[in-house]
Coordinates of C-alpha atoms and ligand atoms in Angstrom, one line a residue:
X1 CA -12.2 -114.0 89.3
X2 CA -15.1 -115.2 91.4
X3 CA -16.5 -118.8 91.4
X4 CA -19.1 -118.0 88.8
X5 CA -16.5 -116.7 86.3
X6 CA -14.2 -119.6 86.8
X7 CA -17.0 -122.1 86.4
X8 CA -18.0 -120.5 83.0
X9 CA -14.6 -120.7 81.7
X10 CA -14.2 -124.3 83.1
X11 CA -17.4 -125.2 81.2
X12 CA -16.3 -123.7 78.1
X13 CA -12.7 -124.9 77.9
X14 CA -12.1 -127.9 80.2
X15 CA -13.2 -131.4 79.1
X16 CA -15.9 -132.6 81.4
X17 CA -14.3 -135.5 83.2
X18 CA -15.0 -134.2 86.6
X19 CA -18.6 -133.1 86.5
X20 CA -19.8 -130.4 88.9
X21 CA -16.9 -129.4 91.1
X22 CA -18.8 -127.3 93.6
X23 CA -16.0 -125.1 94.8
X24 CA -13.1 -123.1 93.2
X25 CA -10.5 -123.1 95.8
X26 CA -7.9 -120.4 95.3
X27 CA -6.0 -120.2 98.6
X28 CA -4.9 -122.7 101.4
X29 CA -3.2 -122.3 104.7
X30 CA -2.6 -125.3 107.1
X31 CA -5.9 -127.0 107.4
X32 CA -8.0 -124.2 106.0
X33 CA -8.9 -123.2 102.4
X34 CA -10.6 -120.2 100.9
X35 CA -12.8 -120.1 97.8
X36 CA -12.8 -117.5 95.0
X37 CA -15.7 -115.7 96.7
X38 CA -13.7 -115.5 100.2
X39 CA -15.6 -118.4 102.0
X40 CA -13.4 -120.3 104.3
X41 CA -13.5 -124.0 104.8
X42 CA -11.9 -126.6 107.0
X43 CA -10.3 -129.2 104.8
X44 CA -10.9 -132.8 105.9
X45 CA -10.1 -134.2 102.6
X46 CA -6.6 -132.9 101.7
X47 CA -7.1 -132.8 98.0
X48 CA -7.8 -136.7 98.2
X49 CA -4.9 -137.4 100.7
X50 CA -2.3 -135.2 98.9
X51 CA -2.0 -132.3 101.4
X52 CA -1.0 -134.4 104.3
X53 CA 1.2 -131.7 105.9
X54 CA -1.6 -129.0 105.3
X55 CA -1.7 -126.3 102.7
X56 CA 1.5 -124.3 101.9
X57 CA 3.5 -126.0 104.7
X58 CA 6.3 -123.5 105.5
X59 CA 9.2 -126.1 105.1
X60 CA 7.7 -127.3 101.7
X61 CA 7.2 -123.8 100.6
X62 CA 10.7 -122.8 101.5
X63 CA 12.1 -126.0 99.7
X64 CA 10.2 -125.2 96.5
X65 CA 11.1 -121.5 96.5
X66 CA 14.8 -122.1 96.9
X67 CA 14.8 -124.8 94.3
X68 CA 12.9 -122.7 91.9
X69 CA 15.4 -120.0 92.2
X70 CA 18.2 -122.4 91.5
X71 CA 17.1 -124.9 88.9
X72 CA 13.5 -126.0 87.7
X73 CA 14.4 -128.9 85.3
X74 CA 17.3 -131.0 84.3
X75 CA 16.7 -134.2 82.2
X76 CA 17.3 -137.6 83.6
X77 CA 20.4 -137.8 81.3
X78 CA 22.2 -136.1 84.2
X79 CA 22.4 -136.7 88.0
X80 CA 19.8 -134.7 90.0
X81 CA 20.9 -133.8 93.7
X82 CA 17.4 -133.6 95.4
X83 CA 16.4 -136.6 93.5
X84 CA 19.3 -138.8 95.1
X85 CA 18.6 -137.2 98.4
X86 CA 14.9 -138.1 98.4
X87 CA 15.8 -141.8 97.3
X88 CA 18.3 -141.9 100.3
X89 CA 15.6 -140.7 102.7
X90 CA 13.0 -143.1 101.4
X91 CA 15.5 -146.0 101.4
X92 CA 16.6 -145.2 105.0
X93 CA 13.0 -145.4 106.2
X94 CA 11.6 -148.4 104.3
X95 CA 12.4 -151.8 103.1
X96 CA 13.1 -150.5 99.6
X97 CA 16.7 -150.1 98.5
X98 CA 16.3 -148.3 95.3
X99 CA 13.8 -146.0 93.8
X100 CA 12.4 -144.8 90.4
X101 CA 10.6 -141.5 90.2
X102 CA 7.6 -140.5 87.9
X103 CA 4.8 -138.1 88.3
X104 CA 1.7 -139.7 89.6
X105 CA 0.2 -142.8 91.3
X106 CA -0.8 -144.5 88.0
X107 CA 2.7 -144.1 86.6
X108 CA 4.1 -145.5 89.7
X109 CA 2.0 -148.7 89.5
X110 CA 2.8 -148.8 85.7
X111 CA 6.5 -148.9 86.7
X112 CA 5.8 -151.5 89.4
X113 CA 4.1 -153.9 86.9
X114 CA 6.8 -153.4 84.3
X115 CA 9.6 -154.2 86.8
X116 CA 7.8 -157.2 88.0
X117 CA 7.5 -158.4 84.4
X118 CA 11.1 -157.6 83.5
X119 CA 12.3 -159.5 86.7
X120 CA 10.8 -162.7 85.5
X121 CA 11.8 -162.0 81.9
X122 CA 15.4 -161.7 82.9
X123 CA 15.2 -165.0 84.6
X124 CA 14.0 -166.6 81.4
X125 CA 10.5 -167.4 83.0
X126 CA 7.2 -166.5 81.3
X127 CA 5.5 -165.2 84.3
X128 CA 3.9 -161.9 83.3
X129 CA 0.6 -162.6 85.2
X130 CA -0.5 -160.2 88.0
X131 CA -3.1 -161.1 90.5
X132 CA -4.9 -158.0 91.6
X133 CA -8.0 -157.5 93.9
X134 CA -11.6 -156.7 93.4
X135 CA -12.6 -153.3 94.5
X136 CA -9.0 -152.0 94.1
X137 CA -8.1 -148.8 92.4
X138 CA -4.6 -148.3 90.7
X139 CA -5.1 -145.3 88.4
X140 CA -6.4 -144.3 84.9
X141 CA -3.9 -145.3 82.4
X142 CA -4.9 -148.3 80.3
X143 CA -2.7 -150.7 82.3
X144 CA -3.8 -149.4 85.7
X145 CA -7.5 -149.5 84.9
X146 CA -6.9 -153.1 83.9
X147 CA -5.2 -153.6 87.1
X148 CA -8.2 -151.9 88.9
X149 CA -10.9 -154.2 90.3
X150 CA -13.8 -152.1 89.4
X151 CA -15.8 -152.4 86.2
X152 CA -17.0 -148.8 86.1
X153 CA -13.5 -147.5 85.4
X154 CA -13.0 -149.8 82.5
X155 CA -16.3 -149.4 80.5
X156 CA -15.7 -148.1 77.0
X157 CA -11.9 -148.5 77.0
X158 CA -11.5 -152.1 75.7
X159 CA -9.4 -153.8 74.7
X160 CA -7.5 -153.8 77.9
X161 CA -4.2 -155.3 78.7
X162 CA -3.8 -159.1 78.9
X163 CA -2.3 -160.8 82.0
X164 CA -4.5 -159.7 84.8
X165 CA -6.7 -161.7 87.2
X166 CA -8.8 -160.5 89.9
X167 CA -9.9 -162.1 93.1
X168 CA -11.9 -161.1 96.3
X169 CA -10.0 -158.7 98.5
X170 CA -9.0 -160.0 102.0
X171 CA -9.2 -163.7 100.9
X172 CA -5.8 -165.3 100.7
X173 CA -7.3 -168.6 99.6
X174 CA -8.6 -166.8 96.5
X175 CA -5.2 -165.6 95.6
X176 CA -3.8 -169.1 96.1
X177 CA -6.5 -170.6 93.9
X178 CA -5.8 -168.1 91.0
X179 CA -2.1 -168.7 90.9
X180 CA -0.8 -170.6 87.9
X181 CA 2.5 -171.2 86.1
X182 CA 2.3 -167.7 84.4
X183 CA 1.7 -165.8 87.6
X184 CA 4.5 -163.4 88.5
X185 CA 3.2 -161.0 91.1
X186 CA 0.3 -160.1 93.5
X187 CA -0.7 -156.4 93.5
X188 CA -2.6 -155.1 96.6
X189 CA -3.4 -151.9 98.4
X190 CA -2.9 -152.6 102.2
X191 CA -6.2 -150.6 102.6
X192 CA -8.4 -150.1 99.8
X193 CA -9.1 -146.4 99.4
X194 CA -11.3 -145.5 96.5
X195 CA -13.7 -148.3 96.8
X196 CA -14.7 -147.6 100.4
X197 CA -11.8 -147.4 102.8
X198 CA -11.8 -151.3 103.2
X199 CA -9.4 -152.6 105.9
X200 CA -8.5 -156.3 105.6
X201 CA -8.1 -158.6 108.5
X202 CA -5.0 -158.1 110.6
X203 CA -3.2 -161.2 109.3
X204 CA -4.1 -160.8 105.6
X205 CA -0.9 -159.0 104.4
X206 CA 1.3 -161.4 106.3
X207 CA -0.4 -164.4 105.0
X208 CA -0.2 -162.9 101.5
X209 CA 3.6 -162.6 102.1
X210 CA 3.8 -166.1 103.2
X211 CA 2.0 -167.3 100.1
X212 CA 4.2 -165.2 97.7
X213 CA 7.3 -166.6 99.4
X214 CA 6.0 -170.1 99.1
X215 CA 5.2 -169.7 95.4
X216 CA 8.1 -167.5 94.6
X217 CA 6.0 -164.5 93.6
X218 CA 6.7 -160.8 93.9
X219 CA 4.5 -158.8 96.3
X220 CA 3.6 -155.3 95.2
X221 CA 1.9 -152.8 97.7
X222 CA 0.1 -149.8 96.2
X223 CA 0.7 -147.3 99.0
X224 CA -0.3 -144.3 96.8
X225 CA -3.1 -143.4 99.2
X226 CA -2.0 -145.3 102.6
X227 CA 1.5 -144.2 102.4
X228 CA 3.6 -141.6 104.2
X229 CA 1.9 -141.3 107.6
X230 CA -1.8 -141.6 106.5
X231 CA -2.5 -144.7 108.5
X232 CA -0.5 -143.7 111.6
X233 CA 2.8 -145.2 110.4
X234 CA 5.1 -144.0 107.8
X235 CA 4.0 -146.9 105.6
X236 CA 0.9 -148.9 106.1
X237 CA 2.8 -152.2 105.5
X238 CA 4.6 -151.5 108.8
X239 CA 1.4 -152.4 110.8
X240 CA 1.5 -155.9 109.3
X241 CA 5.0 -156.9 110.3
X242 CA 6.0 -157.7 106.8
X243 CA 7.3 -155.9 103.8
X244 CA 6.4 -156.2 100.1
X245 CA 9.1 -156.5 97.4
X246 CA 7.9 -153.5 95.5
X247 CA 6.0 -150.3 96.8
X248 CA 4.3 -147.4 94.9
X249 CA 3.8 -143.9 96.5
X250 CA 2.5 -140.6 95.1
X251 CA -0.1 -138.3 96.3
X252 CA 1.3 -136.7 99.5
X253 CA 5.0 -137.3 98.7
X254 CA 5.7 -133.9 97.7
X255 CA 3.2 -132.0 99.5
X256 CA 1.1 -131.2 96.6
X257 CA 3.8 -131.0 93.8
X258 CA 3.1 -133.9 91.2
X259 CA 5.3 -136.8 92.0
X260 CA 5.1 -140.7 91.9
X261 CA 7.6 -143.2 93.2
X262 CA 8.3 -146.8 92.9
X263 CA 10.7 -148.6 95.3
X264 CA 12.0 -152.1 95.4
X265 CA 14.5 -154.4 97.1
X266 CA 18.0 -154.4 95.5
X267 CA 17.2 -157.8 94.0
X268 CA 14.1 -156.6 92.2
X269 CA 15.5 -153.2 91.2
X270 CA 18.3 -154.9 89.4
X271 CA 15.8 -156.0 86.9
X272 CA 15.6 -152.5 85.3
X273 CA 18.7 -151.7 83.2
X274 CA 19.5 -148.6 81.3
X275 CA 16.7 -147.9 78.7
X276 CA 14.2 -150.1 80.3
X277 CA 12.0 -147.3 81.7
X278 CA 12.2 -143.5 81.9
X279 CA 10.2 -140.3 82.5
X280 CA 11.2 -136.8 81.2
X281 CA 9.8 -135.2 84.5
X282 CA 10.2 -138.1 86.9
X283 CA 12.3 -137.0 89.9
X284 CA 12.2 -133.3 88.8
X285 CA 14.3 -131.1 91.0
X286 CA 11.3 -129.1 92.2
X287 CA 9.2 -132.2 93.0
X288 CA 12.0 -134.0 94.8
X289 CA 13.1 -131.0 96.7
X290 CA 9.5 -130.6 98.0
X291 CA 9.3 -134.3 98.9
X292 CA 12.6 -134.1 100.8
X293 CA 11.1 -131.4 103.0
X294 CA 8.0 -133.6 103.4
X295 CA 10.0 -136.5 104.4
X296 CA 12.1 -134.4 106.8
X297 CA 8.8 -133.2 108.5
X298 CA 7.3 -136.8 108.6
X299 CA 10.4 -138.3 110.2
X300 CA 10.8 -135.6 112.9
X301 CA 10.8 -137.5 116.2
X302 CA 7.2 -137.8 117.5
X303 CA 5.4 -136.5 114.2
X304 CA 4.0 -139.9 113.2
X305 CA 3.2 -140.9 116.8
X306 CA 1.2 -137.7 116.9
X307 CA -0.8 -138.7 113.8
X308 CA -1.6 -142.0 115.2
X309 CA -2.9 -140.3 118.5
X310 CA -5.1 -137.7 116.7
X311 CA -6.2 -140.5 114.4
X312 CA -7.3 -142.5 117.4
X313 CA -9.2 -139.4 118.8
X314 CA -10.9 -138.9 115.5
X315 CA -12.1 -142.5 115.4
X316 CA -13.2 -142.6 118.9
X317 CA -15.0 -139.3 118.7
X318 CA -16.8 -140.2 115.3
X319 CA -17.8 -143.6 116.8
X320 CA -19.3 -142.0 119.9
X321 CA -21.2 -139.3 117.9
X322 CA -22.7 -141.9 115.5
X323 CA -23.3 -144.7 118.1
X324 CA -26.8 -146.0 117.6
X325 CA -27.4 -144.0 114.2
X326 CA -29.3 -146.4 112.2
X327 CA -27.9 -144.9 108.9
X328 CA -24.5 -145.9 109.9
X329 CA -23.6 -149.4 108.6
X330 CA -19.9 -149.5 109.5
X331 CA -17.1 -147.0 110.6
X332 CA -13.8 -148.2 109.3
X333 CA -10.2 -147.3 108.5
X334 CA -6.8 -146.4 110.3
X335 CA -5.0 -143.4 111.4
X336 CA -6.4 -140.5 109.5
X337 CA -8.0 -142.6 106.7
X338 CA -11.6 -143.0 107.6
X339 CA -14.7 -144.3 105.8
X340 CA -18.2 -144.1 107.4
X341 CA -20.5 -146.6 105.3
X342 CA -24.0 -145.3 105.4
X343 CA -27.3 -146.9 104.4
X344 CA -27.9 -143.9 102.1
X345 CA -25.9 -142.0 99.4
X346 CA -22.9 -140.3 101.2
X347 CA -23.1 -137.2 98.8
X348 CA -26.0 -135.9 100.8
X349 CA -23.9 -135.7 104.1
X350 CA -20.8 -134.3 102.2
X351 CA -23.1 -131.5 100.8
X352 CA -24.4 -130.7 104.3
X353 CA -20.8 -130.6 105.8
X354 CA -19.8 -128.4 103.0
X355 CA -22.6 -125.9 103.6
X356 CA -21.2 -125.8 107.1
X357 CA -17.7 -125.0 105.9
X358 CA -16.2 -128.6 106.1
X359 CA -14.6 -130.4 103.2
X360 CA -15.1 -134.1 103.1
X361 CA -15.5 -136.7 100.4
X362 CA -17.1 -140.0 99.5
X363 CA -15.6 -143.4 98.4
X364 CA -18.0 -145.3 96.3
X365 CA -21.7 -144.3 96.6
X366 CA -22.4 -144.9 100.3
X367 CA -19.1 -144.2 102.0
X368 CA -18.4 -140.8 103.7
X369 CA -14.7 -140.4 103.6
X370 CA -12.3 -138.3 105.8
X371 CA -8.7 -137.8 104.9
X372 CA -7.7 -134.8 107.0
X373 CA -4.3 -133.3 106.9
X374 CA -2.1 -135.1 109.3
X375 CA -1.7 -131.9 111.3
X376 CA -5.2 -131.5 112.5
X377 CA -5.8 -130.7 116.1
X378 CA -8.2 -132.3 118.5
X379 CA -10.2 -129.0 118.4
X380 CA -10.6 -129.3 114.7
X381 CA -11.8 -133.0 115.3
X382 CA -14.3 -131.6 117.7
X383 CA -15.6 -129.0 115.1
X384 CA -16.0 -131.7 112.5
X385 CA -17.6 -134.2 114.8
X386 CA -20.3 -131.6 115.8
X387 CA -20.9 -130.8 112.2
X388 CA -21.3 -134.4 111.4
X389 CA -23.7 -134.9 114.2
X390 CA -25.9 -132.1 112.6
X391 CA -25.3 -133.4 109.1
X392 CA -26.6 -136.8 110.0
X393 CA -29.9 -135.5 111.3
X394 CA -33.2 -136.3 109.4
X395 CA -31.4 -138.2 106.5
X396 CA -33.8 -139.8 104.2
X397 CA -34.3 -143.6 105.0
X398 CA -31.9 -145.9 103.1
Ligands
PLP1 N1 -3.5 -146.1 93.6 C1 -4.2 -145.7 94.6 C2 -4.4 -146.6 95.8 C3 -5.0 -144.5 94.5 O1 -5.7 -144.2 95.5 C4 -4.7 -143.7 93.4 C5 -5.5 -142.4 93.3 O2 -6.4 -142.2 93.9 C6 -3.9 -144.2 92.4 C7 -3.2 -145.2 92.5 C8 -3.8 -143.2 91.2 O3 -3.0 -142.1 91.4 P1 -2.7 -140.9 90.4 O4 -4.3 -140.3 90.4 O5 -1.8 -139.9 90.9 O6 -2.4 -141.4 89.1

């Protein structure tokens, strides 16, 4: 099928939640993808931070193939070998002692909020309250749109869930002011992704940790987007020198196979008892085999250091190229998570880059977003920076 034929069928049979999708990508290899008409693109968006090791990474492909020939699915009524191996790898490389697997970021956050509530319930304390941040994004289920701090995702879906308060991001005093006797946990993205790649001040997360310790609250980090190498460390929380009590992952964990994960310290994990939470597909053999392969690549000596280095190169080259451009408000991010806030809608620049064979994205209306595969080379950064320089020429005034 060519792009036109795919688009026609899409418009006939797919609910229109995504609007005009522009491309029909049918093949990928490393940092490159091809559309149904044979056009090649350099992928600097990774399917929204999913394809971190590049498309069809050979070790992930081999893991999926070999698992597919052995066993596709077994229910969580039975032990699942790749699932326990994945949990062991995640535990060995993080603060979290125990893991629950599901199928998406939203589900991982649902699990995080449920375990926080159950933790307090088991202690006999009525502390279901969650403090979340303005501008945050936590998913599209009813509870996670409630947790999300952006009105546009909630419109038309009331009534939402009780028990959530929102305060400004990067403001520890605001969190302190919102705490009351019903508060049980604080939920935060270490760097806000969807609302514009917003990086808090260096001491924000450590101060949140201090506050939560002081008030006896649980701290939940949503690392669905920032996790697994994206910011130049395996987990973004490592930059802050502290750890949360609960963490959520999804997106890149299984190299493109759907997965979600929620990890917690032993103490918090004990709040879930048999029957408290479950998922038919969660921790499925194929997804967890793929994720084991992803973890093996990410934890190879030097891999994450390489990501940090190329990320620094990306930031320094983009900063140099856009220096003095009066359409640029701010360049921000970490590692390979970059937002360029413009004074004009970022869609125009994304469109121009796409016309030149480069896939980028937006975050909010005016932020151009790059989430390249972690395996990009400096030469590919140079290609994108040259294209960006051209794309920024003669933009309309903001
Ligand atoms: N949390 C964060 C920080 C995200 O960026 C996203 C998705 O963009 C989600 C949660 C939701 O993940 P999913 O779309 O897999 O449900």
